[in-house]
mmCIF file with all atom_site columns, C-alpha atoms in Angstrom:
data_model
loop_
_atom_site.group_PDB
_atom_site.id
_atom_site.type_symbol
_atom_site.label_atom_id
_atom_site.label_alt_id
_atom_site.label_comp_id
_atom_site.label_asym_id
_atom_site.label_entity_id
_atom_site.label_seq_id
_atom_site.pdbx_PDB_ins_code
_atom_site.Cartn_x
_atom_site.Cartn_y
_atom_site.Cartn_z
_atom_site.occupancy
_atom_site.B_iso_or_equiv
_atom_site.pdbx_formal_charge
_atom_site.auth_seq_id
_atom_site.auth_comp_id
_atom_site.auth_asym_id
_atom_site.auth_atom_id
_atom_site.pdbx_PDB_model_num
ATOM 1   C CA . MET G 1 1   ? 4.805   73.579 -3.223  1.00 45.00 ? 1   MET G CA 1
ATOM 2   C CA . ARG G 1 2   ? 2.184   71.004 -2.193  1.00 46.00 ? 2   ARG G CA 1
ATOM 3   C CA . ASN G 1 3   ? -1.581  71.215 -2.516  1.00 53.00 ? 3   ASN G CA 1
ATOM 4   C CA . MET G 1 4   ? -4.494  68.915 -1.798  1.00 52.00 ? 4   MET G CA 1
ATOM 5   C CA . LEU G 1 5   ? -6.577  68.022 -4.851  1.00 57.00 ? 5   LEU G CA 1
ATOM 6   C CA . GLY G 1 6   ? -9.243  66.262 -2.813  1.00 56.00 ? 6   GLY G CA 1
ATOM 7   C CA . ARG G 1 7   ? -9.527  64.146 0.316   1.00 58.00 ? 7   ARG G CA 1
ATOM 8   C CA . GLU G 1 8   ? -7.287  61.415 -1.101  1.00 66.00 ? 8   GLU G CA 1
ATOM 9   C CA . LEU G 1 9   ? -5.072  63.169 -3.644  1.00 68.00 ? 9   LEU G CA 1
ATOM 10  C CA . ALA G 1 10  ? -2.289  65.732 -3.293  1.00 73.00 ? 10  ALA G CA 1
ATOM 11  C CA . ALA G 1 11  ? 0.228   67.294 -5.683  1.00 71.00 ? 11  ALA G CA 1
ATOM 12  C CA . VAL G 1 12  ? 3.811   68.404 -5.162  1.00 74.00 ? 12  VAL G CA 1
ATOM 13  C CA . ALA G 1 13  ? 5.407   70.801 -7.642  1.00 72.00 ? 13  ALA G CA 1
ATOM 14  C CA . GLY G 1 14  ? 9.142   70.694 -8.292  1.00 63.00 ? 14  GLY G CA 1
ATOM 15  C CA . SER G 1 15  ? 10.706  74.158 -8.080  1.00 58.00 ? 15  SER G CA 1
ATOM 16  C CA . SER G 1 16  ? 14.250  73.694 -9.295  1.00 56.00 ? 16  SER G CA 1
ATOM 17  C CA . LYS G 1 17  ? 15.869  74.027 -12.722 1.00 59.00 ? 17  LYS G CA 1
ATOM 18  C CA . LYS G 1 18  ? 16.346  70.268 -12.912 1.00 59.00 ? 18  LYS G CA 1
ATOM 19  C CA . VAL G 1 19  ? 12.855  69.271 -11.742 1.00 61.00 ? 19  VAL G CA 1
ATOM 20  C CA . LYS G 1 20  ? 10.051  70.330 -14.085 1.00 75.00 ? 20  LYS G CA 1
ATOM 21  C CA . LYS G 1 21  ? 7.363   67.969 -12.885 1.00 77.00 ? 21  LYS G CA 1
ATOM 22  C CA . VAL G 1 22  ? 4.300   67.708 -10.667 1.00 80.00 ? 22  VAL G CA 1
ATOM 23  C CA . GLN G 1 23  ? 4.106   64.536 -8.573  1.00 74.00 ? 23  GLN G CA 1
ATOM 24  C CA . LEU G 1 24  ? 0.639   63.285 -7.631  1.00 79.00 ? 24  LEU G CA 1
ATOM 25  C CA . LEU G 1 25  ? 0.300   61.486 -4.283  1.00 75.00 ? 25  LEU G CA 1
ATOM 26  C CA . HIS G 1 26  ? -2.515  59.198 -3.133  1.00 75.00 ? 26  HIS G CA 1
ATOM 27  C CA . ILE G 1 27  ? -3.491  59.392 0.540   1.00 74.00 ? 27  ILE G CA 1
ATOM 28  C CA . ARG G 1 28  ? -5.372  56.412 1.921   1.00 76.00 ? 28  ARG G CA 1
ATOM 29  C CA . GLY G 1 29  ? -5.572  55.237 5.495   1.00 73.00 ? 29  GLY G CA 1
ATOM 30  C CA . GLY G 1 30  ? -2.914  57.703 6.578   1.00 72.00 ? 30  GLY G CA 1
ATOM 31  C CA . ARG G 1 31  ? -0.410  56.332 4.054   1.00 78.00 ? 31  ARG G CA 1
ATOM 32  C CA . LEU G 1 32  ? 1.123   58.042 1.014   1.00 74.00 ? 32  LEU G CA 1
ATOM 33  C CA . THR G 1 33  ? 1.704   56.299 -2.314  1.00 77.00 ? 33  THR G CA 1
ATOM 34  C CA . LEU G 1 34  ? 3.153   57.790 -5.474  1.00 78.00 ? 34  LEU G CA 1
ATOM 35  C CA . GLY G 1 35  ? 0.791   58.473 -8.342  1.00 74.00 ? 35  GLY G CA 1
ATOM 36  C CA . THR G 1 36  ? 1.186   59.933 -11.819 1.00 78.00 ? 36  THR G CA 1
ATOM 37  C CA . VAL G 1 37  ? 4.052   62.301 -12.643 1.00 82.00 ? 37  VAL G CA 1
ATOM 38  C CA . LEU G 1 38  ? 2.958   65.259 -14.778 1.00 81.00 ? 38  LEU G CA 1
ATOM 39  C CA . ASP G 1 39  ? 5.533   66.901 -17.036 1.00 79.00 ? 39  ASP G CA 1
ATOM 40  C CA . VAL G 1 40  ? 5.351   70.706 -17.097 1.00 81.00 ? 40  VAL G CA 1
ATOM 41  C CA . LYS G 1 41  ? 6.944   73.216 -19.469 1.00 76.00 ? 41  LYS G CA 1
ATOM 42  C CA . ARG G 1 42  ? 9.248   74.992 -17.038 1.00 77.00 ? 42  ARG G CA 1
ATOM 43  C CA . ILE G 1 43  ? 9.822   75.543 -13.312 1.00 78.00 ? 43  ILE G CA 1
ATOM 44  C CA . CYS G 1 44  ? 6.405   75.315 -11.677 1.00 80.00 ? 44  CYS G CA 1
ATOM 45  C CA . TRP G 1 45  ? 5.783   77.425 -8.573  1.00 79.00 ? 45  TRP G CA 1
ATOM 46  C CA . GLY G 1 46  ? 2.115   77.104 -7.716  1.00 84.00 ? 46  GLY G CA 1
ATOM 47  C CA . VAL G 1 47  ? -0.151  74.056 -7.872  1.00 85.00 ? 47  VAL G CA 1
ATOM 48  C CA . ALA G 1 48  ? -3.791  73.605 -6.840  1.00 85.00 ? 48  ALA G CA 1
ATOM 49  C CA . GLY G 1 49  ? -6.770  71.395 -7.539  1.00 81.00 ? 49  GLY G CA 1
ATOM 50  C CA . SER G 1 50  ? -9.705  72.581 -9.645  1.00 78.00 ? 50  SER G CA 1
ATOM 51  C CA . GLY G 1 51  ? -12.401 69.925 -9.638  1.00 74.00 ? 51  GLY G CA 1
ATOM 52  C CA . ASP G 1 52  ? -10.743 66.835 -11.098 1.00 79.00 ? 52  ASP G CA 1
ATOM 53  C CA . ASN G 1 53  ? -7.982  68.917 -12.697 1.00 87.00 ? 53  ASN G CA 1
ATOM 54  C CA . VAL G 1 54  ? -4.684  70.513 -11.662 1.00 88.00 ? 54  VAL G CA 1
ATOM 55  C CA . VAL G 1 55  ? -3.807  74.227 -11.987 1.00 90.00 ? 55  VAL G CA 1
ATOM 56  C CA . VAL G 1 56  ? -0.148  75.240 -12.203 1.00 89.00 ? 56  VAL G CA 1
ATOM 57  C CA . SER G 1 57  ? 1.621   78.609 -12.379 1.00 89.00 ? 57  SER G CA 1
ATOM 58  C CA . TYR G 1 58  ? 4.929   79.644 -13.926 1.00 85.00 ? 58  TYR G CA 1
ATOM 59  C CA . ASN G 1 59  ? 6.627   83.014 -13.578 1.00 80.00 ? 59  ASN G CA 1
ATOM 60  C CA . SER G 1 60  ? 9.156   83.214 -16.388 1.00 75.00 ? 60  SER G CA 1
ATOM 61  C CA . PRO G 1 61  ? 7.253   84.193 -18.453 1.00 81.00 ? 61  PRO G CA 1
ATOM 62  C CA . PRO G 1 62  ? 3.973   84.588 -16.533 1.00 87.00 ? 62  PRO G CA 1
ATOM 63  C CA . TRP G 1 63  ? 1.828   81.604 -17.460 1.00 87.00 ? 63  TRP G CA 1
ATOM 64  C CA . LEU G 1 64  ? -0.991  79.491 -16.020 1.00 92.00 ? 64  LEU G CA 1
ATOM 65  C CA . GLU G 1 65  ? -2.279  76.095 -17.115 1.00 92.00 ? 65  GLU G CA 1
ATOM 66  C CA . VAL G 1 66  ? -5.133  73.774 -16.237 1.00 93.00 ? 66  VAL G CA 1
ATOM 67  C CA . MET G 1 67  ? -4.411  70.112 -16.946 1.00 88.00 ? 67  MET G CA 1
ATOM 68  C CA . ASN G 1 68  ? -6.081  66.830 -16.136 1.00 88.00 ? 68  ASN G CA 1
ATOM 69  C CA . THR G 1 69  ? -4.451  64.204 -13.932 1.00 82.00 ? 69  THR G CA 1
ATOM 70  C CA . ASP G 1 70  ? -3.048  62.500 -17.044 1.00 84.00 ? 70  ASP G CA 1
ATOM 71  C CA . GLY G 1 71  ? -1.084  65.663 -17.885 1.00 84.00 ? 71  GLY G CA 1
ATOM 72  C CA . ARG G 1 72  ? -3.184  66.819 -20.859 1.00 89.00 ? 72  ARG G CA 1
ATOM 73  C CA . VAL G 1 73  ? -3.407  70.636 -20.977 1.00 91.00 ? 73  VAL G CA 1
ATOM 74  C CA . LEU G 1 74  ? -7.041  71.807 -21.039 1.00 94.00 ? 74  LEU G CA 1
ATOM 75  C CA . HIS G 1 75  ? -6.690  75.577 -20.665 1.00 94.00 ? 75  HIS G CA 1
ATOM 76  C CA . GLN G 1 76  ? -3.827  78.085 -20.814 1.00 92.00 ? 76  GLN G CA 1
ATOM 77  C CA . TYR G 1 77  ? -3.375  81.695 -19.798 1.00 89.00 ? 77  TYR G CA 1
ATOM 78  C CA . GLN G 1 78  ? -0.319  83.508 -21.110 1.00 74.00 ? 78  GLN G CA 1
ATOM 79  C CA . ASP G 1 79  ? 0.156   87.189 -20.386 1.00 70.00 ? 79  ASP G CA 1
ATOM 80  C CA . PRO G 1 80  ? 0.131   89.290 -23.552 1.00 65.00 ? 80  PRO G CA 1
ATOM 81  C CA . GLY G 1 81  ? 2.651   91.930 -22.472 1.00 61.00 ? 81  GLY G CA 1
ATOM 82  C CA . ALA G 1 82  ? 3.903   94.531 -19.979 1.00 57.00 ? 82  ALA G CA 1
ATOM 83  C CA . ALA G 1 83  ? 0.449   95.955 -19.205 1.00 59.00 ? 83  ALA G CA 1
ATOM 84  C CA . SER G 1 84  ? -0.961  92.554 -18.377 1.00 79.00 ? 84  SER G CA 1
ATOM 85  C CA . THR G 1 85  ? -2.584  90.973 -15.345 1.00 89.00 ? 85  THR G CA 1
ATOM 86  C CA . PHE G 1 86  ? 0.487   89.095 -14.067 1.00 91.00 ? 86  PHE G CA 1
ATOM 87  C CA . LYS G 1 87  ? 4.196   89.734 -13.704 1.00 90.00 ? 87  LYS G CA 1
ATOM 88  C CA . TYR G 1 88  ? 5.161   87.003 -11.227 1.00 91.00 ? 88  TYR G CA 1
ATOM 89  C CA . PRO G 1 89  ? 2.287   84.618 -10.475 1.00 91.00 ? 89  PRO G CA 1
ATOM 90  C CA . ASP G 1 90  ? 3.574   82.681 -7.506  1.00 86.00 ? 90  ASP G CA 1
ATOM 91  C CA . PHE G 1 91  ? 1.255   80.710 -5.223  1.00 91.00 ? 91  PHE G CA 1
ATOM 92  C CA . LEU G 1 92  ? -2.356  79.896 -6.028  1.00 92.00 ? 92  LEU G CA 1
ATOM 93  C CA . THR G 1 93  ? -5.412  78.268 -4.482  1.00 92.00 ? 93  THR G CA 1
ATOM 94  C CA . THR G 1 94  ? -8.944  77.282 -5.424  1.00 89.00 ? 94  THR G CA 1
ATOM 95  C CA . SER G 1 95  ? -12.210 77.761 -3.560  1.00 90.00 ? 95  SER G CA 1
ATOM 96  C CA . ASN G 1 96  ? -15.018 75.255 -3.100  1.00 85.00 ? 96  ASN G CA 1
ATOM 97  C CA . ASP G 1 97  ? -17.116 77.064 -5.702  1.00 88.00 ? 97  ASP G CA 1
ATOM 98  C CA . GLY G 1 98  ? -14.460 76.426 -8.375  1.00 88.00 ? 98  GLY G CA 1
ATOM 99  C CA . PHE G 1 99  ? -12.711 79.791 -8.648  1.00 94.00 ? 99  PHE G CA 1
ATOM 100 C CA . ILE G 1 100 ? -8.924  80.108 -8.871  1.00 95.00 ? 100 ILE G CA 1
ATOM 101 C CA . TYR G 1 101 ? -7.001  82.770 -6.928  1.00 96.00 ? 101 TYR G CA 1
ATOM 102 C CA . VAL G 1 102 ? -3.432  83.712 -7.868  1.00 96.00 ? 102 VAL G CA 1
ATOM 103 C CA . ALA G 1 103 ? -1.005  85.787 -5.778  1.00 96.00 ? 103 ALA G CA 1
ATOM 104 C CA . ASP G 1 104 ? 1.341   87.983 -7.828  1.00 95.00 ? 104 ASP G CA 1
ATOM 105 C CA . LEU G 1 105 ? 4.558   88.689 -5.910  1.00 94.00 ? 105 LEU G CA 1
ATOM 106 C CA . PHE G 1 106 ? 5.624   91.712 -7.988  1.00 94.00 ? 106 PHE G CA 1
ATOM 107 C CA . LEU G 1 107 ? 2.243   93.413 -8.546  1.00 95.00 ? 107 LEU G CA 1
ATOM 108 C CA . ASP G 1 108 ? 1.016   92.936 -4.939  1.00 96.00 ? 108 ASP G CA 1
ATOM 109 C CA . THR G 1 109 ? -2.311  91.601 -6.207  1.00 97.00 ? 109 THR G CA 1
ATOM 110 C CA . ILE G 1 110 ? -4.699  88.677 -5.851  1.00 97.00 ? 110 ILE G CA 1
ATOM 111 C CA . THR G 1 111 ? -6.446  87.763 -9.116  1.00 96.00 ? 111 THR G CA 1
ATOM 112 C CA . LYS G 1 112 ? -9.639  85.734 -9.403  1.00 96.00 ? 112 LYS G CA 1
ATOM 113 C CA . LEU G 1 113 ? -10.122 83.471 -12.432 1.00 95.00 ? 113 LEU G CA 1
ATOM 114 C CA . ASP G 1 114 ? -12.715 80.906 -13.457 1.00 94.00 ? 114 ASP G CA 1
ATOM 115 C CA . SER G 1 115 ? -11.905 77.264 -14.140 1.00 92.00 ? 115 SER G CA 1
ATOM 116 C CA . SER G 1 116 ? -11.035 78.025 -17.782 1.00 93.00 ? 116 SER G CA 1
ATOM 117 C CA . LEU G 1 117 ? -8.559  80.775 -16.675 1.00 94.00 ? 117 LEU G CA 1
ATOM 118 C CA . LYS G 1 118 ? -10.696 83.753 -17.629 1.00 93.00 ? 118 LYS G CA 1
ATOM 119 C CA . VAL G 1 119 ? -9.761  86.727 -15.419 1.00 93.00 ? 119 VAL G CA 1
ATOM 120 C CA . LEU G 1 120 ? -12.755 87.906 -13.387 1.00 94.00 ? 120 LEU G CA 1
ATOM 121 C CA . SER G 1 121 ? -11.347 90.466 -10.936 1.00 94.00 ? 121 SER G CA 1
ATOM 122 C CA . THR G 1 122 ? -8.168  91.664 -9.233  1.00 95.00 ? 122 THR G CA 1
ATOM 123 C CA . PHE G 1 123 ? -7.722  92.784 -5.607  1.00 96.00 ? 123 PHE G CA 1
ATOM 124 C CA . SER G 1 124 ? -5.033  95.028 -4.129  1.00 96.00 ? 124 SER G CA 1
ATOM 125 C CA . ASP G 1 125 ? -4.428  96.919 -0.905  1.00 96.00 ? 125 ASP G CA 1
ATOM 126 C CA . PRO G 1 126 ? -1.452  98.661 0.786   1.00 95.00 ? 126 PRO G CA 1
ATOM 127 C CA . GLN G 1 127 ? -1.543  95.942 3.472   1.00 95.00 ? 127 GLN G CA 1
ATOM 128 C CA . LEU G 1 128 ? -0.585  93.348 0.864   1.00 96.00 ? 128 LEU G CA 1
ATOM 129 C CA . GLU G 1 129 ? 3.090   93.557 -0.107  1.00 96.00 ? 129 GLU G CA 1
ATOM 130 C CA . GLY G 1 130 ? 4.799   90.625 -1.766  1.00 95.00 ? 130 GLY G CA 1
ATOM 131 C CA . PRO G 1 131 ? 1.957   88.084 -1.508  1.00 96.00 ? 131 PRO G CA 1
ATOM 132 C CA . LYS G 1 132 ? 3.140   84.484 -1.449  1.00 94.00 ? 132 LYS G CA 1
ATOM 133 C CA . GLY G 1 133 ? 1.229   81.610 0.166   1.00 93.00 ? 133 GLY G CA 1
ATOM 134 C CA . ILE G 1 134 ? -2.538  81.781 -0.237  1.00 95.00 ? 134 ILE G CA 1
ATOM 135 C CA . THR G 1 135 ? -5.328  79.540 1.041   1.00 93.00 ? 135 THR G CA 1
ATOM 136 C CA . SER G 1 136 ? -9.106  79.507 0.819   1.00 91.00 ? 136 SER G CA 1
ATOM 137 C CA . VAL G 1 137 ? -10.998 79.629 4.116   1.00 91.00 ? 137 VAL G CA 1
ATOM 138 C CA . SER G 1 138 ? -14.485 79.696 2.586   1.00 88.00 ? 138 SER G CA 1
ATOM 139 C CA . GLU G 1 139 ? -16.081 80.481 -0.775  1.00 86.00 ? 139 GLU G CA 1
ATOM 140 C CA . TYR G 1 140 ? -15.495 84.202 -0.212  1.00 91.00 ? 140 TYR G CA 1
ATOM 141 C CA . GLN G 1 141 ? -12.569 84.372 2.238   1.00 94.00 ? 141 GLN G CA 1
ATOM 142 C CA . LEU G 1 142 ? -8.855  83.979 1.639   1.00 96.00 ? 142 LEU G CA 1
ATOM 143 C CA . LEU G 1 143 ? -5.770  84.169 3.846   1.00 97.00 ? 143 LEU G CA 1
ATOM 144 C CA . VAL G 1 144 ? -2.548  85.402 2.249   1.00 97.00 ? 144 VAL G CA 1
ATOM 145 C CA . CYS G 1 145 ? 1.099   85.658 3.319   1.00 97.00 ? 145 CYS G CA 1
ATOM 146 C CA . SER G 1 146 ? 2.292   89.251 2.974   1.00 97.00 ? 146 SER G CA 1
ATOM 147 C CA . TRP G 1 147 ? 6.024   88.594 2.610   1.00 94.00 ? 147 TRP G CA 1
ATOM 148 C CA . TYR G 1 148 ? 7.373   92.143 2.841   1.00 95.00 ? 148 TYR G CA 1
ATOM 149 C CA . ASN G 1 149 ? 4.933   93.220 5.559   1.00 94.00 ? 149 ASN G CA 1
ATOM 150 C CA . ASP G 1 150 ? 5.665   90.205 7.807   1.00 95.00 ? 150 ASP G CA 1
ATOM 151 C CA . SER G 1 151 ? 1.943   89.581 8.169   1.00 97.00 ? 151 SER G CA 1
ATOM 152 C CA . ILE G 1 152 ? -1.051  87.425 7.288   1.00 97.00 ? 152 ILE G CA 1
ATOM 153 C CA . VAL G 1 153 ? -3.862  89.228 5.470   1.00 98.00 ? 153 VAL G CA 1
ATOM 154 C CA . HIS G 1 154 ? -7.541  88.250 5.324   1.00 97.00 ? 154 HIS G CA 1
ATOM 155 C CA . VAL G 1 155 ? -9.233  88.951 1.976   1.00 97.00 ? 155 VAL G CA 1
ATOM 156 C CA . ASN G 1 156 ? -13.005 89.142 1.516   1.00 96.00 ? 156 ASN G CA 1
ATOM 157 C CA . VAL G 1 157 ? -13.437 88.510 -2.211  1.00 95.00 ? 157 VAL G CA 1
ATOM 158 C CA . ASN G 1 158 ? -17.048 89.722 -2.179  1.00 94.00 ? 158 ASN G CA 1
ATOM 159 C CA . SER G 1 159 ? -16.174 93.201 -0.937  1.00 94.00 ? 159 SER G CA 1
ATOM 160 C CA . GLY G 1 160 ? -12.454 93.300 -1.804  1.00 94.00 ? 160 GLY G CA 1
ATOM 161 C CA . LYS G 1 161 ? -11.701 94.370 1.773   1.00 96.00 ? 161 LYS G CA 1
ATOM 162 C CA . MET G 1 162 ? -8.374  93.272 3.256   1.00 97.00 ? 162 MET G CA 1
ATOM 163 C CA . THR G 1 163 ? -7.588  93.038 6.969   1.00 97.00 ? 163 THR G CA 1
ATOM 164 C CA . THR G 1 164 ? -4.272  92.175 8.623   1.00 97.00 ? 164 THR G CA 1
ATOM 165 C CA . ILE G 1 165 ? -4.929  89.455 11.229  1.00 96.00 ? 165 ILE G CA 1
ATOM 166 C CA . LEU G 1 166 ? -1.375  88.435 12.238  1.00 96.00 ? 166 LEU G CA 1
ATOM 167 C CA . ARG G 1 167 ? 1.744   90.598 12.406  1.00 95.00 ? 167 ARG G CA 1
ATOM 168 C CA . GLU G 1 168 ? 5.429   90.465 13.251  1.00 94.00 ? 168 GLU G CA 1
ATOM 169 C CA . GLU G 1 169 ? 4.618   90.881 16.935  1.00 95.00 ? 169 GLU G CA 1
ATOM 170 C CA . ASP G 1 170 ? 2.612   87.636 16.630  1.00 93.00 ? 170 ASP G CA 1
ATOM 171 C CA . GLY G 1 171 ? 5.707   85.833 15.357  1.00 90.00 ? 171 GLY G CA 1
ATOM 172 C CA . ILE G 1 172 ? 5.148   86.292 11.617  1.00 93.00 ? 172 ILE G CA 1
ATOM 173 C CA . VAL G 1 173 ? 8.504   86.912 9.899   1.00 91.00 ? 173 VAL G CA 1
ATOM 174 C CA . ARG G 1 174 ? 8.845   86.366 6.131   1.00 92.00 ? 174 ARG G CA 1
ATOM 175 C CA . PRO G 1 175 ? 5.768   84.122 5.793   1.00 93.00 ? 175 PRO G CA 1
ATOM 176 C CA . ARG G 1 176 ? 6.056   81.902 2.728   1.00 91.00 ? 176 ARG G CA 1
ATOM 177 C CA . SER G 1 177 ? 3.163   79.445 2.780   1.00 90.00 ? 177 SER G CA 1
ATOM 178 C CA . LEU G 1 178 ? 0.166   78.537 4.900   1.00 91.00 ? 178 LEU G CA 1
ATOM 179 C CA . ALA G 1 179 ? -2.625  75.992 5.300   1.00 89.00 ? 179 ALA G CA 1
ATOM 180 C CA . TYR G 1 180 ? -5.949  76.175 7.121   1.00 90.00 ? 180 TYR G CA 1
ATOM 181 C CA . CYS G 1 181 ? -7.695  73.310 8.951   1.00 87.00 ? 181 CYS G CA 1
ATOM 182 C CA . PRO G 1 182 ? -11.438 74.134 9.126   1.00 87.00 ? 182 PRO G CA 1
ATOM 183 C CA . GLN G 1 183 ? -12.232 71.303 11.562  1.00 87.00 ? 183 GLN G CA 1
ATOM 184 C CA . GLN G 1 184 ? -9.813  72.613 14.192  1.00 91.00 ? 184 GLN G CA 1
ATOM 185 C CA . ARG G 1 185 ? -9.917  76.241 12.983  1.00 91.00 ? 185 ARG G CA 1
ATOM 186 C CA . LYS G 1 186 ? -6.134  76.284 13.027  1.00 93.00 ? 186 LYS G CA 1
ATOM 187 C CA . LEU G 1 187 ? -3.774  78.100 10.681  1.00 94.00 ? 187 LEU G CA 1
ATOM 188 C CA . PHE G 1 188 ? -0.343  76.631 9.914   1.00 94.00 ? 188 PHE G CA 1
ATOM 189 C CA . VAL G 1 189 ? 2.222   79.173 8.705   1.00 94.00 ? 189 VAL G CA 1
ATOM 190 C CA . CYS G 1 190 ? 5.648   78.358 7.274   1.00 90.00 ? 190 CYS G CA 1
ATOM 191 C CA . THR G 1 191 ? 8.100   81.225 7.709   1.00 87.00 ? 191 THR G CA 1
ATOM 192 C CA . GLU G 1 192 ? 11.558  81.798 6.262   1.00 81.00 ? 192 GLU G CA 1
ATOM 193 C CA . ASN G 1 193 ? 13.635  83.166 9.098   1.00 70.00 ? 193 ASN G CA 1
ATOM 194 C CA . LYS G 1 194 ? 16.506  81.893 11.214  1.00 63.00 ? 194 LYS G CA 1
ATOM 195 C CA . THR G 1 195 ? 14.390  79.048 12.611  1.00 64.00 ? 195 THR G CA 1
ATOM 196 C CA . ASP G 1 196 ? 12.518  78.049 9.419   1.00 65.00 ? 196 ASP G CA 1
ATOM 197 C CA . ARG G 1 197 ? 9.678   76.836 11.575  1.00 76.00 ? 197 ARG G CA 1
ATOM 198 C CA . ILE G 1 198 ? 5.985   76.112 11.142  1.00 86.00 ? 198 ILE G CA 1
ATOM 199 C CA . GLN G 1 199 ? 3.819   78.162 13.488  1.00 90.00 ? 199 GLN G CA 1
ATOM 200 C CA . VAL G 1 200 ? 0.264   77.246 14.506  1.00 93.00 ? 200 VAL G CA 1
ATOM 201 C CA . TYR G 1 201 ? -2.456  79.804 15.261  1.00 94.00 ? 201 TYR G CA 1
ATOM 202 C CA . GLN G 1 202 ? -6.030  79.387 16.460  1.00 92.00 ? 202 GLN G CA 1
ATOM 203 C CA . ILE G 1 203 ? -8.362  81.327 14.145  1.00 87.00 ? 203 ILE G CA 1
ATOM 204 C CA . ASP G 1 204 ? -11.679 82.396 15.714  1.00 77.00 ? 204 ASP G CA 1
#
């Protein structure tokens, strides 16, 4: 999983049993150079930028951390038990106003947290089944991959309303991750099907 941490910094999370690291990448003049390698406790699934820091998610057990770009852990969220907020926190994103949004694959929820990992609210809807990739479109709008529904769902975090904007008939099959380009208003969706292709959609 890769995520931009700013205009010139990106992070790539290793998601295998042998790779328990987050690699920072510097982007200057269209060229990539390797930056700091952050050691993490276990297999890391989600990674996102939060100000000058990095947010990571683990799913066994459910756990979130905020660390600086030197790898020092600043905040932690560990679920207390079975009746907790997370079961399988997978992908995550951050909005321009500093909030963190986490997709839980098993609970079919999107959870909003502040920069110190305090839970603020949780969103759910029958349209959202098996949420995976998630991206922020604006301070109050998210787009989420609904894995089991073969769809892309728009989430208004002010109202909690969810709307399906792309479906299987639009070519969405097992969507895993996505990215939004606000300048071109284009959505890039990575799907896991027989072609394993990246599809591009114009978002009005």
